[in-house]
Coordinates of C-alpha atoms in Angstrom, one line a residue:
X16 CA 115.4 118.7 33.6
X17 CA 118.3 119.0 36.0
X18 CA 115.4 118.6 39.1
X19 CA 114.7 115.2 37.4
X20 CA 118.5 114.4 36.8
X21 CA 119.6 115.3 40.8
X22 CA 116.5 113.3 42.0
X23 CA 117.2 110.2 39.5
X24 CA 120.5 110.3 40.9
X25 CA 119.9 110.3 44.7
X26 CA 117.6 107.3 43.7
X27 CA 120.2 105.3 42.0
X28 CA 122.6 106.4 45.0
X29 CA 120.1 105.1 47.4
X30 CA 120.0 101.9 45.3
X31 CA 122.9 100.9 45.4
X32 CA 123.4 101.2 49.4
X33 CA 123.1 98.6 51.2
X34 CA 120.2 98.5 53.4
X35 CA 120.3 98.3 57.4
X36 CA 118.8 95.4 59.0
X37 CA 116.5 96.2 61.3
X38 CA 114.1 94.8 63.8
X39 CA 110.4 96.2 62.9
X40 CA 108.6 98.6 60.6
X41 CA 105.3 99.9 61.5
X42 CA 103.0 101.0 58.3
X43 CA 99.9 102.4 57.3
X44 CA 99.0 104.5 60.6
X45 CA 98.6 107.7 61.9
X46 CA 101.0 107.9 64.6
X47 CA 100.4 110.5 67.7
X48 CA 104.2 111.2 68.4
X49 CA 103.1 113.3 71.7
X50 CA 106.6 115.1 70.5
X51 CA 106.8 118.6 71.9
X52 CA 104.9 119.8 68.5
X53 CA 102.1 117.0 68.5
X54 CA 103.4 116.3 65.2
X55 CA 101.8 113.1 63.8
X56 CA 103.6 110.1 61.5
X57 CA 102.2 107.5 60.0
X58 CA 105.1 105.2 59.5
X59 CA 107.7 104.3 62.3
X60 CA 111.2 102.0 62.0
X61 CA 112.3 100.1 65.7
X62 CA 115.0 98.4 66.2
X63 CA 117.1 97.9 69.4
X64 CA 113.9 98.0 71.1
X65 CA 114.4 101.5 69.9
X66 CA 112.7 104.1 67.8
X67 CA 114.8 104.9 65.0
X68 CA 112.9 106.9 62.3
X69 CA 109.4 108.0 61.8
X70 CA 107.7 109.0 58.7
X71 CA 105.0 110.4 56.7
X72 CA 105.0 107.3 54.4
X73 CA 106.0 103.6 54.4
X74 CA 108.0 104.2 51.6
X75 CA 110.4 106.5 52.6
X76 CA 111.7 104.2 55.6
X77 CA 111.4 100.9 53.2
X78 CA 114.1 103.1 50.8
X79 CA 116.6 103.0 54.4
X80 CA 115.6 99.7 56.0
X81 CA 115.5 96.1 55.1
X82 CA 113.3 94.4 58.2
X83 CA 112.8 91.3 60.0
X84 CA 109.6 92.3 60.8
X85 CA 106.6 94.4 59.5
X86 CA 103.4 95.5 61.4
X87 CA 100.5 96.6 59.4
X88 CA 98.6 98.8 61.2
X89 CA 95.8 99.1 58.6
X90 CA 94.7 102.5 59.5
X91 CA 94.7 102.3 62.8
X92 CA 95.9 104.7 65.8
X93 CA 99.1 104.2 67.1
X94 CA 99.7 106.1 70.7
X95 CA 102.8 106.2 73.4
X96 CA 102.2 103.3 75.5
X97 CA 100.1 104.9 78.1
X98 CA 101.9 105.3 81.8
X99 CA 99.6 105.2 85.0
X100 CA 101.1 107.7 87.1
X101 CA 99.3 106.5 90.4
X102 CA 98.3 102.6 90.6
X103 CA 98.8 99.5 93.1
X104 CA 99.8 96.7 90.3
X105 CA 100.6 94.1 93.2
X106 CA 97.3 94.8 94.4
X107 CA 95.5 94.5 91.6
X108 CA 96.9 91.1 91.4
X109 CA 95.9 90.3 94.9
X110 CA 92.4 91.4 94.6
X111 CA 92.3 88.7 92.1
X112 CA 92.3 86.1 94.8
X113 CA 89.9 87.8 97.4
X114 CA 86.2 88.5 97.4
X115 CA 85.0 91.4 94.8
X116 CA 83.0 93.5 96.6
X117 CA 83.1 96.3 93.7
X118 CA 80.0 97.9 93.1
X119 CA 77.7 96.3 95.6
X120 CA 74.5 98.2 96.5
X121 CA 74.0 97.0 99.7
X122 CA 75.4 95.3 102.7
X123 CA 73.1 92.9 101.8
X124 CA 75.3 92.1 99.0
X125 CA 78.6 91.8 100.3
X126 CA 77.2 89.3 102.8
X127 CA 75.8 87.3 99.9
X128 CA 78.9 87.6 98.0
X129 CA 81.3 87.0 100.9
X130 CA 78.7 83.6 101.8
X131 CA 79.5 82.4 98.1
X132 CA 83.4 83.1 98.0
X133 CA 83.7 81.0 100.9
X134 CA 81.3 78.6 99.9
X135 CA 83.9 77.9 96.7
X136 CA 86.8 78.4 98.3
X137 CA 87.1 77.7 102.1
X138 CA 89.8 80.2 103.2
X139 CA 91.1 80.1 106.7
X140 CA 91.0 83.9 106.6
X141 CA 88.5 85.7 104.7
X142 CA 89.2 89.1 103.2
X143 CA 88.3 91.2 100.4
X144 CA 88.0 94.7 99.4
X145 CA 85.8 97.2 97.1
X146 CA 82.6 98.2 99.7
X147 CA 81.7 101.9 99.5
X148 CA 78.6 102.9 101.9
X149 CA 78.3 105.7 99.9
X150 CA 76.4 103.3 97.1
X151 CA 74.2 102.2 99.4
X152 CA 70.6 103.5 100.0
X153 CA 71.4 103.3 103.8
X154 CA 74.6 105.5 103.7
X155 CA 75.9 104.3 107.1
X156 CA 79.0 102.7 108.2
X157 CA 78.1 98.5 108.2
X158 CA 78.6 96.7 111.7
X159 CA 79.9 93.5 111.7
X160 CA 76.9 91.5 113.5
X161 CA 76.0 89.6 110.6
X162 CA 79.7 88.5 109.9
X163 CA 79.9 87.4 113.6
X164 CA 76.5 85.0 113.1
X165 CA 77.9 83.8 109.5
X166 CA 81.4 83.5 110.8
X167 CA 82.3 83.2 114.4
X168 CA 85.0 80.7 114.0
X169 CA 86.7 82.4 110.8
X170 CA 88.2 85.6 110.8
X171 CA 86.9 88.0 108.4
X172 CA 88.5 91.5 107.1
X173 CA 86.9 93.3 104.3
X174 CA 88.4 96.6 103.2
X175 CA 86.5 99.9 101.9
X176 CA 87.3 100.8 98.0
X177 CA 89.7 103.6 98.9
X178 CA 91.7 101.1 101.2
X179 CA 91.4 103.2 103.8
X180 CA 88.8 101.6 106.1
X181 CA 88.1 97.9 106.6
X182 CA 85.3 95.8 108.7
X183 CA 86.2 93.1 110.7
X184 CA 84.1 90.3 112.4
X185 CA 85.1 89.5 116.0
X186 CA 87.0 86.8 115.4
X187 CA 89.6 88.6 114.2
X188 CA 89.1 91.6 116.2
X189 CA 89.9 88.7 119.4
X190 CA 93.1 87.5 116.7
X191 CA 94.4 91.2 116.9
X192 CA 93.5 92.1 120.5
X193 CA 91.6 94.4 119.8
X194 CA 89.1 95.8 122.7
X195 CA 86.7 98.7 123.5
X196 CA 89.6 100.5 125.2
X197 CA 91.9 100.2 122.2
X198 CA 93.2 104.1 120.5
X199 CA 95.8 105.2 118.0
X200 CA 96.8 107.8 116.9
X201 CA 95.4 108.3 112.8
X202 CA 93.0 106.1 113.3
X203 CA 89.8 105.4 114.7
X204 CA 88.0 102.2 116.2
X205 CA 84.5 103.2 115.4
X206 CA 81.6 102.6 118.0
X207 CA 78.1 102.9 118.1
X208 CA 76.2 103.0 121.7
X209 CA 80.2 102.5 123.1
X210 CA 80.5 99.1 121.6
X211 CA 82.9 98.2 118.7
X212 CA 81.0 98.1 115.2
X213 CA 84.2 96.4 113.7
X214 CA 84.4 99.6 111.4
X215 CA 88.8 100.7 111.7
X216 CA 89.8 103.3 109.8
X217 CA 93.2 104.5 108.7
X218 CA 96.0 103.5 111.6
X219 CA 93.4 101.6 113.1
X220 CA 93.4 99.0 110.7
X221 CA 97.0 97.5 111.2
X222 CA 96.4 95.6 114.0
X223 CA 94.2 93.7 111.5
X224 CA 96.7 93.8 108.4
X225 CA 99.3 92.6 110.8
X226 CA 97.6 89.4 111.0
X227 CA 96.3 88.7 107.7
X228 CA 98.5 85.9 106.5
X229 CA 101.6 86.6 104.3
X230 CA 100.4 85.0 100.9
X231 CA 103.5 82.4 99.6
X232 CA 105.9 83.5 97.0
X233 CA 104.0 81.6 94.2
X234 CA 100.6 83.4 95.3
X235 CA 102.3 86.5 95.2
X236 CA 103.7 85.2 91.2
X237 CA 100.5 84.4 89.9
X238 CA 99.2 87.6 91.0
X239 CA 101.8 89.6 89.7
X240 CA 100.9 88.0 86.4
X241 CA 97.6 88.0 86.6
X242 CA 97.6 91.8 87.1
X243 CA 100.0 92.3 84.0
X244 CA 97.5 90.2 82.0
X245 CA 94.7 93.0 82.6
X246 CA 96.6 95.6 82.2
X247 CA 98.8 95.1 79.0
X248 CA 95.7 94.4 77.5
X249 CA 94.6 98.2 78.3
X250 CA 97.3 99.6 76.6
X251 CA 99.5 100.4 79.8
X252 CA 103.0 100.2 79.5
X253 CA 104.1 101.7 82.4
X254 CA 102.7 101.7 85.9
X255 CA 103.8 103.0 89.1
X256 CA 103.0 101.7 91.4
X257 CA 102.2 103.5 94.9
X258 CA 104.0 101.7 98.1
X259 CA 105.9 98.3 97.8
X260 CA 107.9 97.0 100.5
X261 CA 111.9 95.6 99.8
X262 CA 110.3 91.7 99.1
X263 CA 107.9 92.4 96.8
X264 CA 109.8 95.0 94.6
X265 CA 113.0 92.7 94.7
X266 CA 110.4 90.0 93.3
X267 CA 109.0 91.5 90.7
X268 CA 113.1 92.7 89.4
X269 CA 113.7 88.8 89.6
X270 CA 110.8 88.0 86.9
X271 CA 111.1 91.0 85.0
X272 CA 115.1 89.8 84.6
X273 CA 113.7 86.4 83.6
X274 CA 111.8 88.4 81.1
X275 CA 108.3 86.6 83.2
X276 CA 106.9 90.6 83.4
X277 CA 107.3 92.5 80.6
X278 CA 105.5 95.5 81.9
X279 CA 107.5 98.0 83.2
X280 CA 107.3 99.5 86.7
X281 CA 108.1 102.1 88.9
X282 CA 108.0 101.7 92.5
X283 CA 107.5 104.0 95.7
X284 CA 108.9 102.5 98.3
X285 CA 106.9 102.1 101.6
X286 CA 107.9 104.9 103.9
X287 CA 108.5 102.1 106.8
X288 CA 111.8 102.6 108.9
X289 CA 113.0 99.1 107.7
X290 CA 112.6 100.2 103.8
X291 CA 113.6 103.2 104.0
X292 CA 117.3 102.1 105.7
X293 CA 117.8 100.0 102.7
X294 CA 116.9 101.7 99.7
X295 CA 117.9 105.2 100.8
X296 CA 120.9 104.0 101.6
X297 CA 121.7 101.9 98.8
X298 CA 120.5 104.8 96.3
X299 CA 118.2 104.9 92.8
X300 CA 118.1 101.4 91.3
X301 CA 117.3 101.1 87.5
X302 CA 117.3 98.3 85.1
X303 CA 115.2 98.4 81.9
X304 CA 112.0 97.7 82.9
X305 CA 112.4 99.0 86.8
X306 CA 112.5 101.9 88.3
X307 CA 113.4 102.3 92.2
X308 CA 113.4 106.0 92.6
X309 CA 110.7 107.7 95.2
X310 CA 109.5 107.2 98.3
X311 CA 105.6 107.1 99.5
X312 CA 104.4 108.6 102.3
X313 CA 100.6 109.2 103.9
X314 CA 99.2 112.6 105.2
X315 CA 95.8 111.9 106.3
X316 CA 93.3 109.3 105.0
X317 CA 90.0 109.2 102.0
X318 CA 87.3 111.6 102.1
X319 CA 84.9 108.7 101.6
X320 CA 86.1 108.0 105.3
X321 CA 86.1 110.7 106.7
X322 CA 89.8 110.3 107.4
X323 CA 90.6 113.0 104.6
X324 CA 91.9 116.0 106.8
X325 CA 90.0 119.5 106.7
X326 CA 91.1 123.1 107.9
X327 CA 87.2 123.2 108.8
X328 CA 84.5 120.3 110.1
X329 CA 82.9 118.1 107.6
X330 CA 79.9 119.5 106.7
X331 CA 77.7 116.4 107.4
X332 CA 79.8 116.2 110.9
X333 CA 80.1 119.1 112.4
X334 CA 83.4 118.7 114.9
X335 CA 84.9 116.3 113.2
X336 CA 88.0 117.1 111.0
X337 CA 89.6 113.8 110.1
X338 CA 93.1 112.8 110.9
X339 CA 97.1 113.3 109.9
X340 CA 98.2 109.6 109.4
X341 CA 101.9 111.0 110.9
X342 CA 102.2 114.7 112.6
X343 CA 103.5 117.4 111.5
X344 CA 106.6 116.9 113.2
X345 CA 107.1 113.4 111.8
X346 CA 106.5 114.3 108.2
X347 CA 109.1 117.2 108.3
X348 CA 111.7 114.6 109.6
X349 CA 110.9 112.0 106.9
X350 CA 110.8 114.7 104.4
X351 CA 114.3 116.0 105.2
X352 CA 115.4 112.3 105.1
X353 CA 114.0 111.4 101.9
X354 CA 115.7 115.2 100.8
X355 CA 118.9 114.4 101.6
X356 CA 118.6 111.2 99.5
X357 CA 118.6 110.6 95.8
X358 CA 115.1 109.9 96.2
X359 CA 111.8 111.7 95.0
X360 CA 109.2 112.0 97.7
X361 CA 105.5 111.2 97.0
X362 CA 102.8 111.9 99.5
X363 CA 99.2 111.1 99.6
X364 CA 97.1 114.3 100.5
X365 CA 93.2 114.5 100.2
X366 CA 92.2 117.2 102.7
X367 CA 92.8 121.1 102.3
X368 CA 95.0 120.7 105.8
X369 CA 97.0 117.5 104.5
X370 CA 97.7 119.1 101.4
X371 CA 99.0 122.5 102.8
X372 CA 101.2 120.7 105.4
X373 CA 102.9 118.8 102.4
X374 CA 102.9 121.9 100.0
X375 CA 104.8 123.8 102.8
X376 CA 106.9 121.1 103.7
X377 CA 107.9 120.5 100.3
X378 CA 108.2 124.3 99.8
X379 CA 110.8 124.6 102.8
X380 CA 112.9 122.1 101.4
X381 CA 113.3 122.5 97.8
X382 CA 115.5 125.5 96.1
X383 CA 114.2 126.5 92.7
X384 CA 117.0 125.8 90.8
X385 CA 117.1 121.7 92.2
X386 CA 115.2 118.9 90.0
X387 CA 113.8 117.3 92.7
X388 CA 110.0 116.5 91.1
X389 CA 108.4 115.7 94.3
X390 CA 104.8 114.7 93.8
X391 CA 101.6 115.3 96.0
X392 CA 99.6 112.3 95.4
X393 CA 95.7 113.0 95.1
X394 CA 95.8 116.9 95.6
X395 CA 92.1 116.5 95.9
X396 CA 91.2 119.2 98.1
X397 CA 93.5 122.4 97.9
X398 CA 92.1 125.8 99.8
X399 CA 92.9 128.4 97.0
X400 CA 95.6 130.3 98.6
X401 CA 97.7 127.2 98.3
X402 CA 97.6 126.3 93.9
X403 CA 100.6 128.5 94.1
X404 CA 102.8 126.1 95.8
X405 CA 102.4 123.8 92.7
X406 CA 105.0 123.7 89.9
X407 CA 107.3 121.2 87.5
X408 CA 109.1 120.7 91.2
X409 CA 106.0 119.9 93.1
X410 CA 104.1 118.2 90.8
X411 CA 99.9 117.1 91.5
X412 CA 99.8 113.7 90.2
X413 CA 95.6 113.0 90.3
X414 CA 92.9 110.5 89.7
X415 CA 90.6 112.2 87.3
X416 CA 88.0 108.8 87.8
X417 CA 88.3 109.8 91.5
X418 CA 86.1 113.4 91.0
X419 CA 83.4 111.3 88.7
X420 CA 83.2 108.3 91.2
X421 CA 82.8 111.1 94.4
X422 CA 80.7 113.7 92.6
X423 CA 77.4 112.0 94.0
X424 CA 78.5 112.7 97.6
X425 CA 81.3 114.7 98.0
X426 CA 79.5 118.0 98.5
X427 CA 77.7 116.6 101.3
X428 CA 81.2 116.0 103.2
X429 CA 83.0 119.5 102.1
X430 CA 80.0 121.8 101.3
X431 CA 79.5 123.9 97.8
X432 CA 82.4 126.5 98.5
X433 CA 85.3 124.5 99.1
X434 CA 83.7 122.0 96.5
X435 CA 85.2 124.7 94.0
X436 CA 88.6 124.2 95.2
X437 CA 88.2 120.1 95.1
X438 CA 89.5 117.8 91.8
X439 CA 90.3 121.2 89.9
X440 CA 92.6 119.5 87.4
X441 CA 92.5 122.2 85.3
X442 CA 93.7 124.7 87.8
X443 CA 96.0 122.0 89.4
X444 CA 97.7 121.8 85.1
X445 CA 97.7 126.1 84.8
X446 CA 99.7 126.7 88.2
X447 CA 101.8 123.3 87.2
X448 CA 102.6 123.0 83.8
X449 CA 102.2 119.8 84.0
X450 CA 99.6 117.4 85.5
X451 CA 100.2 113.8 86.2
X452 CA 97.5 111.5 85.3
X453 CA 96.6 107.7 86.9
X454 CA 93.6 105.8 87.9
X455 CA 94.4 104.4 91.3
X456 CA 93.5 100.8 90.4
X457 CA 92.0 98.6 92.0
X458 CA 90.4 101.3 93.8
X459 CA 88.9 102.5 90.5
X460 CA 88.7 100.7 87.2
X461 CA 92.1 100.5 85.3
X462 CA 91.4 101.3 81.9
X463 CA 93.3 104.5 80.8
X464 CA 90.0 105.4 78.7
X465 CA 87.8 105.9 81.4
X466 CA 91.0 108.4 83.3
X467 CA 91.1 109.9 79.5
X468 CA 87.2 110.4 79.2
X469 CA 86.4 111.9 82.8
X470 CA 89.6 114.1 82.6
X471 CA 88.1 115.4 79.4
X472 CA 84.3 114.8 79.7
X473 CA 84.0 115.4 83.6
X474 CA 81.1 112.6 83.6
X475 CA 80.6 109.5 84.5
X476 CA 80.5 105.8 82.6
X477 CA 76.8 106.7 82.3
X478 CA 77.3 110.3 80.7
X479 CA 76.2 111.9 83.9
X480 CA 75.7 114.8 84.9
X481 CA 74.6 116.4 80.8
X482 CA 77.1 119.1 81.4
X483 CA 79.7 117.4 83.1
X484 CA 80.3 117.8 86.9
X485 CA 82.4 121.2 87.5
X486 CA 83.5 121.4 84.1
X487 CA 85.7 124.6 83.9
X488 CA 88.2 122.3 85.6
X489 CA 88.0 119.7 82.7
X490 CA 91.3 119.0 80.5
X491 CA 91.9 118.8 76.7
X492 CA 92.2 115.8 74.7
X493 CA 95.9 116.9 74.3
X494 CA 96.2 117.8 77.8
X495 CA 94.8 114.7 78.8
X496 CA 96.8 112.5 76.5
X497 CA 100.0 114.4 77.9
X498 CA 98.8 113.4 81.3
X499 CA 99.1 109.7 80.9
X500 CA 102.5 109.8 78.5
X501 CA 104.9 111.9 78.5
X502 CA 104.1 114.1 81.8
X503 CA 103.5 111.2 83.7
X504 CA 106.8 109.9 82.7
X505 CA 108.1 113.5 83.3
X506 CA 106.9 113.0 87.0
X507 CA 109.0 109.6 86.9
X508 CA 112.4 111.3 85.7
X509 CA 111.4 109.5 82.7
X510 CA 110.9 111.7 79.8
X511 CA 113.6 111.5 77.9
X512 CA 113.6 107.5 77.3
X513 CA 109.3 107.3 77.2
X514 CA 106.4 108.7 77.2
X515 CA 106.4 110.0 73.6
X516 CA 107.4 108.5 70.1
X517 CA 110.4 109.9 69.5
X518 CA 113.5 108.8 67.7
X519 CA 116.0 107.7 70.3
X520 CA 113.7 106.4 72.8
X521 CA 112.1 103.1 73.9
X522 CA 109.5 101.9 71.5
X523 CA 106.9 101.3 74.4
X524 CA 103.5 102.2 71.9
X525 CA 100.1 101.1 71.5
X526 CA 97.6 100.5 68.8
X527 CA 94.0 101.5 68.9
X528 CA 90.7 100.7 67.0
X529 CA 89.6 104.3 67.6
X530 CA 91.1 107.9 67.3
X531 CA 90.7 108.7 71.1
X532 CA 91.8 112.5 69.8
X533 CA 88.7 113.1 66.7
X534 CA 86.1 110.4 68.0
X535 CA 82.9 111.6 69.5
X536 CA 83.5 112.0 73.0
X537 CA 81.0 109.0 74.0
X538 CA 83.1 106.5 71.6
X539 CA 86.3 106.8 74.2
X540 CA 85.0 104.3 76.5
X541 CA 84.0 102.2 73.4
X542 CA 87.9 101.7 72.6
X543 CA 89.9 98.7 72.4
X544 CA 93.5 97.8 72.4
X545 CA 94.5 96.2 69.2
X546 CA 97.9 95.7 70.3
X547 CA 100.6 96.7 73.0
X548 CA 104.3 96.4 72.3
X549 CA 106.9 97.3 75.2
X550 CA 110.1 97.9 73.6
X551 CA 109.5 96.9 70.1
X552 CA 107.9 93.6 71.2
X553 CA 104.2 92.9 71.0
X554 CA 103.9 91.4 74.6
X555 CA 99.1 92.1 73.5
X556 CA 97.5 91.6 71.1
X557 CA 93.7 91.4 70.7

């Protein structure tokens, strides 16, 4: 009887308060917190474009909260807005406007398809980007003969998937003075019988990018937006992206402010000497939905091209080890320049001999007890001696679509033993703690699902191979999920304002038409984005 009385009481008490105003409720969902205890909710209260209370019942919060707004889930699966920890955003957007040569299967193809985008669109300079020779029955690098018939008066530049080779006709080889006699260091002009095939790889290819024309500040708008329309409607709330220069990040900060990009980013600045003396200098810059705060740097080029760098030959070219994009000497000095900075530093490293010159680089520069967080980006190919560099301060942030899109070809280049040592994510996460999770787009697809799926699954879109390729290095679902929320915004200094739905931080979440946690593993990929809302405000819905 006095239970009954105290509990009548606290009612009546509650009553009689006067209910805070608030911005949203969220009902009827189960609600992945990603908390430190996985705990799951299944009602949440926002306001402030901030989480304020999360519950097991509607109920509870309707007793504390009078709001403006109410989102019925209807028993569907609410997550953290999903981060992608490795990503080019502003080049997404740009592929928009140049020819898709994704998933072609020949060379045949991309001539066919390069015929038609000009036919529609009659560019002065024709470029384009998604061709992988590794597709193609006839493996070998194209030449650009047929582009020099097709095109001799228009300049044509069409970059490999990775973005780290290109093919150009001869017209713009003659626009970039480039000649048989032309070197670089990095880089290679690649010939066959002595001549140029128009194939540049790595370094190589800035002659070519220096001449491709600057698009306008409205083309480089309605990319932006374009690229935030495909990926809000993936559930991404925050990308980072991987090398911006000071015009383009200062561009998207001016639409974000005029609330035109809703999405927020954050940006690696490009490690060029003219970047690097402004932002370095003028130190982190933050606003609510940007993040200025690392630095990106190359150590070799893709394996796909052979610029990847190895301790020993490839295996299908005996001699031939790749390249460092900068030597070692220069990446020490940029490295203690970006240290003494407020700045994290982020390097690309494919190859076992990229990856150990950053890990020891990194190693020499960074005391145990500073929260630096510098990232090797890729950490594709790691000799095993060198996992124990890894850690919370030296963090692998991977591709996991990147092992299911090379698994048809990549023991050709590297051979079965140091295959073992190649996309181990799983022994990249147990030396870590913590593995950082992205897809790379538009090199690979952006969806979060498929990054989720061959994280987890180790296969393919097709469910290939049965038993998943090298799967003792395959994640959890939890792992995984961690990976694209709250570790990837642990790897963006982060964590404490995103990346899980917690109270006190931004209510960035998404809402899903399947449980990507208990679904059979082959329903992932069948998963759609109901709705996306960046700090409390649905900016998707399907």
């Amino acid at each position: 009887m006095k239970k009954l009385l105290t509990v009548f009481t606290l009612l009546i008490l509650v009553g009689c308060q006067k209910k805070e105003e608030i911005d949203l409720l969220v009902s009827a969902a189960k609600i992945y917190t990603v908390n430190d205890n996985f705990k799951v909710a299944k009602a949440m209260a926002v306001n402030n474009s901030k989480i304020i209370a999360l519950a097991g019942d509607i109920e509870e919060l309707k007793i504390r909260y009078k709001s403006k707004r109410i989102y019925e889930a209807e028993g569907k699966f609410i997550f953290p807005g999903f981060i992608d920890a490795h990503a080019h955003f502003y080049g997404l957007g740009l592929q928009q406007r140049k020819v898709n040569l994704t998933g072609t299967n020949s060379f045949t193809e991309v001539v066919k398809r390069i015929t038609k985008f000009q036919k529609e669109n009659q560019v002065e300079f024709i470029t384009g980007r998604g061709w992988d020779q590794n597709d193609w029955k006839k493996q070998n690098f194209p030449t650009k003969d047929t582009l020099d018939k097709l095109f001799p008066n228009t300049p044509v530049a069409i970059t490999r998937i990775d973005g780290h080779a290109l093919l150009a006709n001869q017209k713009a080889l003659d626009m970039a003075n480039i000649i048989n006699a032309s070197k670089v260091a990095g880089g290679e002009f690649y010939k066959k019988n002595g001549k140029l095939t128009g194939v540049l790889i790595d370094n190589a290819m800035t002659q070519i990018q220096n001449i491709i024309p600057e698009p306008n500040k409205e083309d480089k708008i309605d990319a932006l937006k374009a690229a935030e329309k495909i990926t809000l409607s993936y559930g991404l709330t925050t990308i980072v992206d991987a090398g911006l220069n000071k015009n383009t990040i200062q561009l998207i900060d001016s639409l974000q402010q005029a609330d035109v990009l809703k999405t927020k980013l954050y940006t690696m600045v490009s490690s060029n000497k003219a970047d690097l003396d402004y932002f370095l200098d003028k130190g982190i810059y933050k606003t609510e939905r940007l993040h200025v705060g690392s630095v990106k740097a190359y150590a070799d080029g893709a394996l796909g091209s052979r610029g990847a760098a190895l301790k020993k030959p490839y295996s299908d070219k005996p001699e031939h080890f790749g390249a460092l994009l900068m030597s070692p000497q220069e990446f020490k000095k940029l490295a203690a320049r970006v240290y003494k900075s407020e700045y994290q530093l982020n390097t690309h490293a494919i190859g076992d001999s990229a990856n150990v010159l950053v890990l020891k680089t990194y190693d020499s520069l960074l005391s145990k007890n500073q929260d630096k967080r510098w990232r090797v980006e890729h950490a594709q190919i790691i000799d095993a001696p060198d996992f124990d560099y890894f850690s919370k301060n030296i963090i692998p942030s991977v591709q996991p679509t990147h092992a299911t899109s090379d698994m048809y070809w990549a023991e050709k280049r590297l051979g079965k033993k140091r295959l073992k040592n190649a996309y181990a994510y799983k022994k990249l996460l147990n030396q870590a703690g913590i593995i950082a999770l992205g897809t790379d787009f538009p090199i690979e697809e952006v969806s979060p699902f498929l990054t989720f799926y061959a994280a987890v699954a180790r296969k393919d879109a097709k469910a290939w191979p049965e038993n998943g390729f090298q799967p003792e290095n395959a994640l959890s679902r939890e792992e995984a999920l961690r990976g694209i929320t709250i570790w990837a915004a642990y790897a963006n200094f982060e964590e404490k304002e995103k990346g899980s739905l917690e109270v006190g931080k931004m209510a960035d979440f998404i809402v899903l038409d399947h449980d990507i946690m208990k679904t059979p593993i082959e329903n992932i990929l069948k998963t759609k984005v109901e709705a996306t809302f960046i700090n409390g405000e649905k900016v998707f819905t399907n």
